[in-house]
Amino acid sequence: MIDQLVIEFLSEHPDGTVVEFGVGLDTRFDRLDNGQVTWIELDLPHVIDLREQFFESTGRRQMLRGSIAESDWIDLVLPLVKGPTLFVAEGVLYFITRDQVHGLIENLVSRFAGASFVFDAQSPWFLRFSNLKQPVPNAQMKFSVGSVRELCPPNSKQRVHRWIGYGDSPYYNGKMQRLSPVKYWGRRLCPPVRSMFKIIDLRW
């Protein structure tokens, strides 16, 4: 689904820039490269060390070392950005604090004018459930989003352009066929099911 949002961005801005936070061993660039986009992949130094065993930086694809919980990465990314910019964080923000997430958004809004930020989030109650099932020691998830309105405090420049809830069309159509009855009846009988997992498109 995040791939689809990136595709939509590239259809409007084929020569824009995509910045992936916490890229890990993700292959999104290899799947979606349109031959024009500038693609920046950011992660912690030891992760990029591993990533470089499998991928290479090129003229349009750059791998950078940095932490989104800090701000030093900004000066590395700014000179590389070309045109409209989309920031993407998939499965990443959960592991930093709420204050760090809001600090990251403030940095993005103040330093990258007219950009977008797509990321996923769980509701607070679903995050608690997920932490009960978390198999990795010392990796409890912290950040959650109850109402998307909390991402846009008064007088802030950012706005929620849209958010995709669990089971929303057309993004979930044809996916997870075995869960189709759960999606249908869960959303009808318990509306909060839609917001237990969400993909948020923040713009400014």
Backbone as a chain_set.jsonl record, in Angstrom:
{"seq": "MIDQLVIEFLSEHPDGTVVEFGVGLDTRFDRLDNGQVTWIELDLPHVIDLREQFFESTGRRQMLRGSIAESDWIDLVLPLVKGPTLFVAEGVLYFITRDQVHGLIENLVSRFAGASFVFDAQSPWFLRFSNLKQPVPNAQMKFSVGSVRELCPPNSKQRVHRWIGYGDSPYYNGKMQRLSPVKYWGRRLCPPVRSMFKIIDLRW", "coords": {"N": [[0.819, -1.2, 0.0], [1.973, 1.214, 0.749], [3.829, 1.328, -1.288], [2.021, 1.868, -3.381], [1.223, 4.485, -2.765], [3.646, 5.79, -3.12], [3.988, 5.374, -5.845], [1.851, 6.908, -6.793], [2.758, 9.448, -6.042], [5.064, 9.628, -7.675], [3.874, 9.585, -10.171], [2.837, 12.106, -10.338], [5.07, 13.654, -9.852], [7.529, 12.898, -11.471], [10.286, 13.408, -11.556], [10.957, 13.967, -8.977], [11.945, 13.689, -5.473], [12.47, 10.919, -3.35], [12.698, 10.059, -0.009], [13.702, 7.585, 2.096], [13.22, 6.611, 5.369], [14.895, 4.669, 7.833], [15.624, 2.433, 6.191], [16.647, -0.173, 6.109], [16.822, -3.36, 4.68], [15.219, -2.852, 2.564], [13.633, -2.97, -0.678], [12.407, -1.051, -2.211], [13.156, 1.025, -4.024], [14.244, -0.483, -6.133], [11.974, -1.742, -7.026], [10.303, 0.359, -7.848], [11.614, 2.33, -9.299], [11.63, 4.861, -11.686], [13.402, 5.753, -13.505], [13.96, 8.447, -13.358], [13.623, 9.569, -10.824], [15.108, 10.91, -7.809], [16.592, 9.153, -5.233], [16.848, 8.618, -1.821], [18.278, 6.867, 0.808], [18.102, 6.269, 4.181], [19.585, 5.234, 7.19], [20.673, 3.761, 10.332], [24.225, 3.733, 11.049], [25.411, 1.052, 11.273], [23.497, -0.44, 10.021], [23.434, 0.522, 7.395], [25.999, -0.228, 6.723], [25.649, -2.988, 6.501], [23.701, -3.009, 4.489], [25.123, -2.098, 2.291], [26.431, -4.305, 1.454], [24.762, -5.493, -0.288], [23.551, -3.631, -1.961], [24.192, -0.761, -4.072], [25.233, 2.648, -4.043], [24.251, 5.079, -6.459], [24.137, 7.45, -9.178], [21.553, 8.473, -8.873], [20.635, 7.259, -6.639], [21.211, 7.245, -3.26], [22.815, 6.145, -0.336], [22.675, 6.862, 3.024], [24.068, 7.543, 6.27], [22.564, 7.901, 9.383], [20.445, 9.06, 12.102], [16.999, 9.283, 12.628], [16.093, 10.149, 15.012], [17.742, 12.113, 15.739], [19.123, 15.206, 14.42], [21.171, 15.587, 12.656], [21.23, 14.361, 10.196], [19.889, 15.93, 8.393], [21.462, 17.921, 7.127], [22.922, 16.297, 5.479], [21.061, 15.327, 3.697], [19.718, 17.521, 2.521], [21.356, 18.814, 0.391], [21.032, 16.958, -1.633], [18.436, 16.775, -2.417], [15.982, 17.105, -4.924], [13.529, 18.901, -6.535], [9.964, 18.331, -5.805], [9.378, 16.597, -2.703], [9.085, 13.438, -1.142], [8.834, 11.93, 1.918], [9.302, 8.807, 3.486], [8.381, 6.461, 5.919], [8.373, 3.314, 6.99], [7.257, 1.04, 9.282], [8.942, 2.111, 11.209], [8.728, 4.455, 12.892], [7.54, 3.529, 15.183], [9.46, 2.809, 17.049], [10.661, 4.962, 18.219], [10.248, 7.739, 20.477], [7.182, 9.549, 21.256], [7.69, 12.319, 21.491], [10.048, 12.472, 20.012], [9.124, 11.784, 17.47], [7.382, 13.916, 16.928], [9.271, 15.943, 16.997], [10.786, 15.196, 14.76], [8.88, 15.625, 12.716], [8.554, 18.391, 12.966], [11.131, 19.223, 12.179], [11.139, 18.358, 9.509], [9.071, 19.926, 8.415], [10.067, 22.508, 8.79], [12.461, 22.554, 7.381], [12.157, 21.429, 4.85], [10.422, 22.607, 2.502], [7.056, 22.408, 1.309], [6.759, 19.606, 1.168], [5.977, 16.031, 1.578], [4.941, 13.466, 3.892], [4.811, 10.136, 4.406], [3.704, 7.573, 6.462], [3.348, 4.706, 8.653], [1.157, 3.732, 11.34], [0.006, 2.476, 14.479], [-2.997, 2.203, 16.442], [-3.311, 3.315, 19.895], [-4.383, 1.226, 21.563], [-4.077, -1.055, 19.978], [-1.358, -1.081, 19.659], [-0.505, -1.738, 22.225], [-1.426, -4.374, 22.321], [0.137, -5.446, 20.251], [2.682, -5.224, 21.366], [2.555, -7.161, 23.31], [2.869, -9.382, 21.767], [5.345, -9.04, 20.738], [8.27, -10.347, 19.447], [10.974, -9.734, 19.705], [13.481, -9.187, 21.989], [13.808, -6.334, 24.174], [12.763, -4.498, 22.373], [10.443, -2.978, 22.455], [7.568, -1.353, 21.192], [6.772, 2.121, 20.903], [5.554, 4.483, 19.849], [2.367, 5.667, 18.888], [-0.751, 6.405, 17.189], [-3.689, 7.823, 17.993], [-5.924, 9.624, 17.219], [-5.708, 11.181, 14.082], [-5.679, 13.876, 14.163], [-4.074, 14.729, 16.198], [-1.595, 15.02, 15.141], [-1.407, 17.451, 14.034], [-1.026, 20.096, 15.539], [-2.435, 23.203, 16.907], [-1.894, 26.076, 14.866], [0.124, 24.901, 13.407], [1.929, 24.091, 10.382], [1.587, 21.74, 8.964], [-0.711, 19.344, 7.533], [-3.136, 16.723, 7.587], [-3.35, 15.076, 4.762], [-4.627, 12.754, 3.904], [-5.72, 9.639, 5.298], [-5.254, 6.158, 5.43], [-7.222, 3.653, 6.49], [-7.528, 0.456, 8.199], [-8.513, -1.95, 5.928], [-9.531, -0.162, 4.055], [-10.836, 0.836, 0.878], [-9.386, 1.896, -2.235], [-7.16, 0.493, -1.504], [-6.831, -1.818, 0.019], [-8.136, -3.63, -1.511], [-8.378, -6.817, -2.948], [-6.275, -7.771, -1.479], [-4.935, -9.797, 1.143], [-6.877, -11.963, 1.206], [-7.898, -13.988, 2.869], [-8.611, -12.66, 5.136], [-10.758, -11.135, 4.507], [-13.565, -11.457, 5.389], [-13.179, -10.798, 8.094], [-12.296, -8.158, 7.92], [-14.594, -6.981, 6.82], [-16.807, -7.568, 8.623], [-15.668, -6.854, 11.052], [-15.225, -4.088, 10.79], [-17.849, -3.241, 10.5], [-19.127, -4.029, 12.901], [-17.497, -3.036, 14.876], [-16.388, -0.061, 14.719], [-13.852, 1.165, 15.51], [-11.994, -0.67, 14.554], [-11.161, 0.057, 12.02], [-9.297, 2.076, 12.488], [-7.236, 0.848, 13.813], [-4.898, 0.196, 12.529], [-3.101, 2.311, 10.487], [-2.222, 4.216, 7.588], [-0.637, 7.182, 7.046], [-0.777, 10.241, 5.352], [0.92, 12.967, 5.394], [1.085, 16.438, 4.836], [2.571, 19.637, 3.863]], "CA": [[0.0, 0.0, 0.0], [2.879, 2.355, 0.7], [4.296, 1.353, -2.683], [1.017, 2.528, -4.206], [1.291, 5.924, -2.502], [4.86, 6.291, -3.772], [3.686, 5.394, -7.281], [1.005, 8.077, -7.036], [3.63, 10.62, -5.964], [5.927, 9.668, -8.858], [3.063, 9.903, -11.357], [2.692, 13.562, -10.347], [6.396, 14.288, -9.799], [8.438, 11.823, -11.892], [11.683, 13.754, -11.298], [11.061, 14.417, -7.593], [12.85, 12.978, -4.575], [11.905, 10.073, -2.299], [13.635, 9.803, 1.087], [13.221, 6.498, 2.951], [13.801, 6.52, 6.704], [14.965, 3.308, 8.349], [15.432, 1.638, 4.98], [16.967, -1.586, 6.319], [17.139, -4.048, 3.42], [14.068, -2.634, 1.687], [13.944, -2.932, -2.122], [11.39, -0.218, -2.868], [13.732, 1.692, -5.189], [14.384, -1.46, -7.218], [10.631, -2.042, -7.533], [9.535, 1.509, -8.324], [12.445, 3.305, -10.017], [11.075, 5.269, -12.974], [14.471, 6.251, -14.347], [14.134, 9.885, -13.174], [13.554, 9.96, -9.419], [16.254, 10.884, -6.902], [16.166, 8.278, -4.123], [17.785, 8.693, -0.699], [17.979, 5.82, 1.783], [18.749, 6.653, 5.426], [19.455, 4.322, 8.328], [21.788, 3.814, 11.271], [25.484, 3.35, 10.39], [25.661, -0.384, 11.153], [22.52, -0.98, 9.067], [23.922, 0.864, 6.055], [27.159, -1.097, 6.478], [25.1, -4.256, 6.023], [22.999, -2.78, 3.226], [26.094, -1.915, 1.216], [26.85, -5.608, 0.957], [23.773, -5.964, -1.257], [23.124, -2.551, -2.847], [25.211, 0.249, -4.321], [24.807, 4.008, -4.353], [24.452, 5.465, -7.855], [23.894, 8.878, -9.37], [20.216, 8.853, -8.394], [20.336, 6.519, -5.4], [22.25, 7.481, -2.279], [22.608, 5.566, 0.99], [23.272, 7.759, 4.01], [24.049, 7.098, 7.66], [22.023, 8.896, 10.292], [19.316, 8.655, 12.945], [15.907, 10.249, 12.574], [15.889, 10.658, 16.363], [18.616, 13.284, 15.828], [18.863, 16.129, 13.304], [22.36, 15.781, 11.835], [21.004, 13.814, 8.857], [19.27, 16.931, 7.528], [22.489, 18.562, 6.304], [23.35, 15.329, 4.475], [19.99, 15.106, 2.717], [19.317, 18.759, 1.836], [22.007, 19.078, -0.898], [20.709, 15.932, -2.617], [17.017, 16.853, -2.764], [15.643, 17.782, -6.177], [12.094, 18.966, -6.8], [9.069, 17.917, -4.717], [9.987, 15.536, -1.909], [8.245, 12.554, -0.347], [9.513, 11.163, 2.95], [8.589, 7.556, 3.757], [8.857, 5.686, 7.067], [7.535, 2.115, 7.127], [7.674, 0.202, 10.399], [10.11, 2.771, 11.798], [8.427, 5.425, 13.943], [7.124, 2.827, 16.402], [10.567, 2.539, 17.961], [11.133, 6.184, 18.854], [9.218, 8.268, 21.358], [6.243, 10.524, 20.688], [8.372, 13.605, 21.367], [10.997, 12.381, 18.902], [8.356, 11.817, 16.222], [6.931, 15.294, 16.71], [10.464, 16.701, 16.648], [11.102, 14.873, 13.364], [7.926, 16.322, 11.849], [8.91, 19.813, 13.005], [12.322, 19.402, 11.345], [10.751, 18.213, 8.104], [8.256, 21.073, 8.003], [10.855, 23.746, 8.793], [13.636, 22.501, 6.496], [11.827, 20.917, 3.509], [9.15, 23.255, 2.166], [6.182, 21.801, 0.306], [7.02, 18.17, 1.061], [4.977, 15.104, 2.109], [5.499, 12.432, 4.77], [3.93, 8.965, 4.485], [4.183, 6.63, 7.473], [2.32, 3.854, 9.233], [1.012, 3.849, 12.797], [-1.06, 1.709, 15.104], [-3.719, 2.891, 17.501], [-2.709, 2.979, 21.197], [-4.806, -0.083, 22.09], [-3.511, -2.12, 19.161], [0.07, -1.111, 19.947], [-0.332, -2.521, 23.452], [-1.587, -5.771, 21.937], [1.306, -5.834, 19.458], [3.827, -5.385, 22.259], [2.426, -8.456, 23.975], [3.308, -10.393, 20.804], [6.647, -8.635, 20.208], [9.215, -11.454, 19.668], [12.359, -9.282, 19.824], [13.75, -8.603, 23.32], [14.23, -4.935, 24.256], [12.324, -3.781, 21.171], [9.055, -2.589, 22.639], [7.142, -0.224, 20.383], [6.412, 3.25, 21.749], [4.746, 5.534, 19.213], [1.073, 5.294, 18.326], [-1.6, 7.538, 16.817], [-5.106, 7.589, 18.22], [-6.596, 10.45, 16.212], [-4.725, 11.847, 13.225], [-5.683, 15.308, 14.473], [-2.996, 15.027, 17.143], [-0.384, 15.286, 14.373], [-1.48, 18.823, 13.517], [-1.4, 21.006, 16.632], [-2.825, 24.547, 16.466], [-0.897, 26.961, 14.248], [1.153, 24.166, 12.671], [1.795, 24.173, 8.928], [1.251, 20.454, 8.367], [-2.107, 18.889, 7.536], [-3.314, 15.335, 7.159], [-3.977, 15.061, 3.441], [-5.513, 11.589, 3.936], [-5.19, 8.477, 5.993], [-5.835, 4.899, 4.962], [-7.483, 2.78, 7.617], [-7.532, -0.99, 7.937], [-9.587, -2.405, 5.055], [-10.037, 0.88, 3.168], [-10.722, 0.712, -0.57], [-9.083, 0.68, -3.0], [-5.813, 0.045, -1.174], [-6.87, -3.182, 0.527], [-8.864, -4.502, -2.442], [-7.593, -7.907, -3.525], [-5.17, -8.144, -0.591], [-5.292, -10.539, 2.352], [-8.19, -12.525, 0.936], [-8.392, -14.798, 3.985], [-9.114, -11.783, 6.181], [-11.848, -10.301, 3.995], [-14.712, -11.429, 6.3], [-12.809, -10.074, 9.309], [-12.313, -6.736, 7.598], [-15.967, -6.537, 6.584], [-17.623, -7.609, 9.835], [-15.001, -6.095, 12.109], [-15.47, -2.66, 10.591], [-19.275, -2.971, 10.711], [-19.517, -4.236, 14.284], [-16.614, -2.28, 15.769], [-15.74, 0.945, 13.865], [-12.427, 1.42, 15.783], [-11.136, -1.597, 13.818], [-10.576, 0.769, 10.887], [-8.174, 2.924, 12.887], [-6.216, 0.137, 14.584], [-3.679, 0.338, 11.741], [-3.35, 3.377, 9.525], [-1.127, 4.828, 6.828], [-0.949, 8.601, 7.101], [-0.137, 11.087, 4.337], [1.021, 14.298, 5.998], [1.642, 17.402, 3.865], [2.684, 21.03, 4.322]], "C": [[0.86, 1.259, 0.0], [3.522, 2.458, -0.678], [3.314, 2.131, -3.562], [1.043, 4.038, -3.999], [2.542, 6.536, -3.134], [4.649, 6.37, -5.284], [2.837, 6.606, -7.626], [1.833, 9.362, -6.987], [4.481, 10.745, -7.23], [5.154, 9.951, -10.13], [2.858, 11.41, -11.483], [4.039, 14.273, -10.436], [7.467, 13.272, -10.195], [9.911, 12.12, -11.614], [11.861, 14.321, -9.892], [12.03, 13.572, -6.798], [12.055, 12.162, -3.567], [13.005, 9.82, -1.278], [13.023, 8.731, 1.978], [13.972, 6.505, 4.273], [13.823, 5.066, 7.156], [14.835, 2.281, 7.255], [15.744, 0.152, 5.183], [17.443, -2.246, 5.037], [15.974, -3.934, 2.435], [14.499, -2.493, 0.229], [12.979, -2.033, -2.889], [11.939, 0.503, -4.097], [13.814, 0.743, -6.368], [13.026, -1.796, -7.826], [10.013, -0.87, -8.29], [10.331, 2.526, -9.134], [11.865, 3.588, -11.403], [12.137, 5.833, -13.916], [14.738, 7.734, -14.194], [14.275, 10.297, -11.711], [14.925, 9.97, -8.75], [15.814, 10.146, -5.647], [17.24, 8.283, -3.04], [17.345, 7.7, 0.369], [18.793, 6.093, 3.046], [18.525, 5.595, 6.492], [20.69, 4.477, 9.217], [23.065, 3.284, 10.611], [25.669, 1.841, 10.232], [24.672, -1.042, 10.19], [22.971, -0.69, 7.64], [25.164, 0.05, 5.717], [26.698, -2.442, 5.922], [24.459, -4.08, 4.653], [23.967, -2.683, 2.05], [26.693, -3.229, 0.735], [25.932, -6.113, -0.155], [23.376, -4.91, -2.295], [24.262, -1.546, -2.995], [24.559, 1.609, -4.52], [25.128, 4.298, -5.816], [24.207, 6.969, -7.961], [22.562, 9.332, -8.804], [19.822, 8.149, -7.103], [21.501, 6.67, -4.436], [21.862, 6.838, -0.953], [23.387, 6.386, 2.009], [23.121, 7.194, 5.419], [23.534, 8.224, 8.555], [20.855, 8.337, 11.073], [18.227, 9.712, 12.883], [15.56, 10.777, 13.964], [16.779, 11.865, 16.638], [18.292, 14.201, 14.642], [20.053, 16.288, 12.368], [22.192, 15.253, 10.416], [20.508, 14.874, 7.88], [20.297, 17.567, 6.595], [23.062, 17.604, 5.267], [22.34, 15.214, 3.346], [19.701, 16.353, 1.886], [20.02, 18.984, 0.493], [21.609, 18.102, -2.004], [19.278, 16.032, -3.13], [16.816, 17.65, -4.041], [14.124, 17.746, -6.356], [11.25, 18.591, -5.592], [9.603, 16.676, -4.018], [8.936, 14.766, -1.124], [9.131, 11.804, 0.636], [8.651, 9.948, 3.291], [9.224, 6.884, 4.976], [7.905, 4.521, 7.27], [8.081, 1.242, 8.257], [8.821, 0.788, 11.189], [9.751, 3.621, 13.014], [8.013, 4.768, 15.252], [8.219, 2.799, 17.47], [11.249, 3.795, 18.491], [9.966, 6.781, 19.635], [8.308, 9.257, 20.626], [6.923, 11.882, 20.503], [9.366, 13.594, 20.21], [10.289, 12.413, 17.557], [7.903, 13.239, 15.921], [8.113, 16.207, 16.391], [10.887, 16.455, 15.207], [10.178, 15.625, 12.421], [8.229, 17.818, 11.823], [10.129, 20.102, 12.136], [11.979, 19.319, 9.864], [10.018, 19.458, 7.616], [9.116, 22.334, 7.882], [11.977, 23.739, 7.757], [13.319, 22.057, 5.071], [10.447, 21.435, 3.112], [8.374, 22.453, 1.123], [6.383, 20.316, 0.119], [5.856, 17.361, 1.634], [5.688, 14.053, 2.949], [4.467, 11.325, 4.902], [4.523, 7.99, 5.499], [3.022, 5.821, 8.018], [2.317, 4.007, 10.746], [-0.114, 2.947, 13.261], [-1.785, 2.594, 16.114], [-3.102, 2.509, 18.845], [-3.104, 1.599, 21.709], [-4.211, -1.234, 21.299], [-2.0, -2.222, 19.37], [0.344, -1.915, 21.218], [-0.46, -4.013, 23.169], [-0.36, -6.258, 21.17], [2.523, -6.053, 20.344], [3.763, -6.68, 23.053], [2.96, -9.584, 23.1], [4.706, -10.124, 20.267], [7.695, -9.711, 20.5], [10.646, -11.012, 19.941], [12.579, -8.651, 21.198], [14.213, -7.153, 23.214], [13.869, -4.143, 23.002], [10.851, -3.418, 21.279], [8.741, -1.348, 21.812], [6.555, 0.862, 21.274], [5.384, 4.181, 21.115], [3.458, 4.976, 18.639], [0.308, 6.568, 17.978], [-3.046, 7.14, 17.061], [-5.932, 8.299, 17.171], [-5.537, 11.167, 15.388], [-4.66, 13.345, 13.514], [-4.54, 15.686, 15.412], [-1.68, 15.332, 16.436], [-0.316, 16.719, 13.868], [-1.926, 19.77, 14.634], [-1.769, 22.386, 16.1], [-1.635, 25.344, 15.955], [0.234, 26.227, 13.555], [0.884, 24.254, 11.179], [1.315, 22.867, 8.306], [-0.246, 20.158, 8.465], [-2.136, 17.432, 7.114], [-4.063, 15.354, 5.836], [-4.983, 13.917, 3.341], [-4.905, 10.559, 4.861], [-5.971, 7.254, 5.56], [-5.986, 3.999, 6.172], [-7.506, 1.324, 7.203], [-8.763, -1.364, 7.106], [-10.091, -1.387, 4.064], [-9.831, 0.526, 1.695], [-10.097, 1.996, -1.114], [-7.8, -0.012, -2.554], [-5.772, -1.379, -0.645], [-7.56, -4.146, -0.435], [-7.936, -5.561, -3.021], [-6.441, -8.357, -2.659], [-5.711, -8.875, 0.63], [-6.686, -11.157, 2.237], [-8.758, -13.292, 2.117], [-9.009, -13.93, 5.075], [-10.292, -10.926, 5.725], [-13.07, -10.305, 4.906], [-14.419, -10.672, 7.591], [-12.85, -8.572, 9.062], [-13.75, -6.226, 7.503], [-16.747, -6.458, 7.888], [-16.988, -6.836, 10.98], [-15.286, -4.615, 11.998], [-16.937, -2.304, 10.82], [-19.648, -3.033, 12.198], [-18.708, -3.387, 15.262], [-15.837, -1.255, 14.942], [-14.288, 1.232, 14.209], [-11.47, 0.461, 15.089], [-10.453, -0.88, 12.66], [-9.319, 1.525, 11.286], [-7.094, 2.182, 13.652], [-4.878, 0.154, 13.863], [-3.977, 1.35, 10.654], [-2.072, 3.794, 8.817], [-1.505, 6.287, 6.633], [-0.114, 9.353, 6.07], [-0.191, 12.517, 4.864], [1.681, 15.245, 5.0], [1.717, 18.806, 4.466], [3.176, 21.914, 3.171]], "O": [[0.531, 2.247, -0.657], [3.737, 3.562, -1.18], [3.722, 2.951, -4.386], [0.899, 4.794, -4.96], [2.505, 7.665, -3.624], [5.084, 7.327, -5.925], [3.075, 7.262, -8.64], [1.629, 10.263, -7.801], [4.606, 11.833, -7.793], [5.712, 10.502, -11.078], [2.722, 11.934, -12.589], [4.144, 15.353, -11.017], [8.235, 12.828, -9.342], [10.705, 11.193, -11.454], [12.805, 15.07, -9.64], [12.836, 12.831, -7.361], [11.081, 12.65, -2.994], [14.112, 9.416, -1.634], [11.953, 8.934, 2.552], [15.2, 6.416, 4.304], [12.882, 4.316, 6.895], [14.032, 1.354, 7.361], [15.165, -0.694, 4.502], [18.361, -1.751, 4.382], [15.772, -4.804, 1.587], [15.575, -1.974, -0.069], [12.759, -2.233, -4.083], [11.252, 0.583, -5.116], [13.486, 1.125, -7.492], [12.939, -2.102, -9.016], [9.283, -1.073, -9.26], [9.755, 3.502, -9.613], [11.639, 2.67, -12.191], [11.816, 6.332, -14.995], [15.653, 8.254, -14.833], [14.968, 11.265, -11.399], [15.793, 9.158, -9.071], [14.782, 10.473, -5.061], [18.404, 7.986, -3.311], [16.186, 7.691, 0.782], [20.022, 6.143, 2.998], [17.407, 5.115, 6.675], [21.619, 5.219, 8.898], [22.984, 2.462, 9.699], [26.051, 1.388, 9.152], [24.972, -2.085, 9.609], [22.898, -1.563, 6.774], [25.367, -0.323, 4.562], [27.291, -2.967, 4.98], [24.651, -4.907, 3.761], [23.662, -3.135, 0.946], [27.388, -3.26, -0.281], [26.279, -7.048, -0.877], [22.916, -5.255, -3.384], [25.169, -1.482, -2.165], [23.474, 1.713, -5.091], [26.136, 3.833, -6.348], [24.085, 7.664, -6.952], [22.448, 10.453, -8.308], [18.765, 8.435, -6.541], [22.629, 6.281, -4.739], [20.725, 6.968, -0.5], [24.596, 6.581, 1.878], [22.174, 6.466, 5.717], [24.015, 9.355, 8.487], [20.333, 7.27, 10.749], [18.497, 10.9, 13.062], [14.815, 11.749, 14.085], [16.601, 12.561, 17.638], [17.299, 13.99, 13.946], [19.974, 17.034, 11.393], [22.936, 15.654, 9.521], [20.687, 14.734, 6.67], [20.034, 17.734, 5.404], [23.633, 18.05, 4.272], [22.707, 15.027, 2.185], [19.464, 16.255, 0.682], [19.344, 19.319, -0.479], [21.825, 18.383, -3.183], [18.941, 15.443, -4.158], [17.396, 18.721, -4.223], [13.515, 16.676, -6.33], [11.761, 18.537, -4.474], [10.204, 15.807, -4.65], [8.028, 15.345, -0.527], [10.071, 11.12, 0.233], [7.426, 10.047, 3.374], [10.445, 6.754, 5.058], [6.759, 4.714, 7.675], [9.215, 0.767, 8.199], [9.602, 0.045, 11.784], [10.4, 3.519, 14.054], [8.121, 5.38, 16.315], [7.922, 2.769, 18.664], [12.293, 3.71, 19.139], [8.821, 6.362, 19.462], [8.621, 9.731, 19.534], [6.748, 12.523, 19.467], [9.512, 14.593, 19.506], [10.797, 13.004, 16.604], [8.026, 13.71, 14.79], [7.977, 17.142, 15.602], [11.297, 17.382, 14.508], [10.635, 16.202, 11.434], [8.165, 18.442, 10.764], [10.162, 21.112, 11.433], [12.469, 20.112, 9.06], [10.308, 19.979, 6.539], [8.912, 23.138, 6.972], [12.401, 24.801, 7.301], [14.125, 22.281, 4.168], [9.433, 20.781, 3.358], [8.949, 21.897, 0.187], [6.197, 19.807, -0.987], [4.874, 17.927, 2.115], [6.872, 13.779, 2.754], [3.382, 11.54, 5.441], [5.695, 7.624, 5.409], [1.86, 6.198, 7.868], [3.326, 4.362, 11.355], [-1.067, 2.688, 12.525], [-1.25, 3.602, 16.576], [-2.433, 1.48, 18.936], [-2.26, 0.872, 22.234], [-3.874, -2.272, 21.867], [-1.425, -3.306, 19.272], [1.307, -2.68, 21.281], [0.298, -4.821, 23.705], [0.127, -7.362, 21.414], [3.31, -6.968, 20.101], [4.796, -7.234, 23.428], [3.439, -10.602, 23.599], [5.208, -10.882, 19.436], [7.991, -9.975, 21.665], [11.463, -11.828, 20.367], [11.917, -7.668, 21.531], [14.925, -6.789, 22.278], [14.589, -3.222, 22.617], [10.101, -3.536, 20.31], [9.54, -0.414, 21.739], [5.915, 0.564, 22.282], [4.445, 4.616, 21.782], [3.459, 3.935, 17.982], [0.668, 7.663, 18.41], [-3.567, 6.231, 16.414], [-6.566, 7.661, 16.331], [-4.574, 11.7, 15.939], [-3.69, 14.007, 13.146], [-4.092, 16.832, 15.418], [-0.749, 15.846, 17.056], [0.708, 17.151, 13.339], [-3.081, 20.195, 14.663], [-1.448, 22.708, 14.956], [-0.538, 25.303, 16.512], [1.213, 26.853, 13.151], [-0.253, 24.467, 10.759], [0.704, 22.879, 7.238], [-0.943, 20.652, 9.351], [-1.268, 16.968, 6.376], [-5.265, 15.617, 5.796], [-6.059, 14.08, 2.766], [-3.714, 10.608, 5.168], [-7.183, 7.307, 5.352], [-4.999, 3.624, 6.805], [-7.503, 0.997, 6.016], [-9.9, -1.132, 7.518], [-10.998, -1.693, 3.29], [-8.791, -0.012, 1.313], [-10.259, 3.064, -0.524], [-7.392, -1.002, -3.162], [-4.779, -2.08, -0.841], [-7.567, -5.354, -0.197], [-6.854, -5.252, -3.518], [-5.689, -9.247, -3.059], [-6.818, -8.596, 1.091], [-7.56, -10.904, 3.066], [-9.966, -13.258, 2.351], [-9.836, -14.405, 5.853], [-10.77, -10.081, 6.481], [-13.592, -9.226, 5.187], [-15.291, -9.986, 8.126], [-13.367, -7.809, 9.879], [-14.079, -5.169, 8.04], [-17.289, -5.406, 8.226], [-17.691, -6.23, 11.789], [-15.558, -3.955, 13.001], [-17.247, -1.204, 11.279], [-20.397, -2.189, 12.69], [-19.184, -3.061, 16.349], [-14.726, -1.551, 14.501], [-13.516, 1.524, 13.295], [-10.269, 0.725, 15.029], [-9.298, -1.17, 12.346], [-8.372, 1.606, 10.504], [-6.128, 2.799, 14.103], [-3.829, 0.13, 14.508], [-4.999, 1.253, 9.974], [-0.98, 3.728, 9.382], [-2.578, 6.589, 6.112], [1.09, 9.131, 5.936], [-1.222, 13.185, 4.784], [2.699, 14.912, 4.393], [1.03, 19.123, 5.436], [3.339, 23.121, 3.346]]}, "num_chains": 1, "name": "protein.A"}
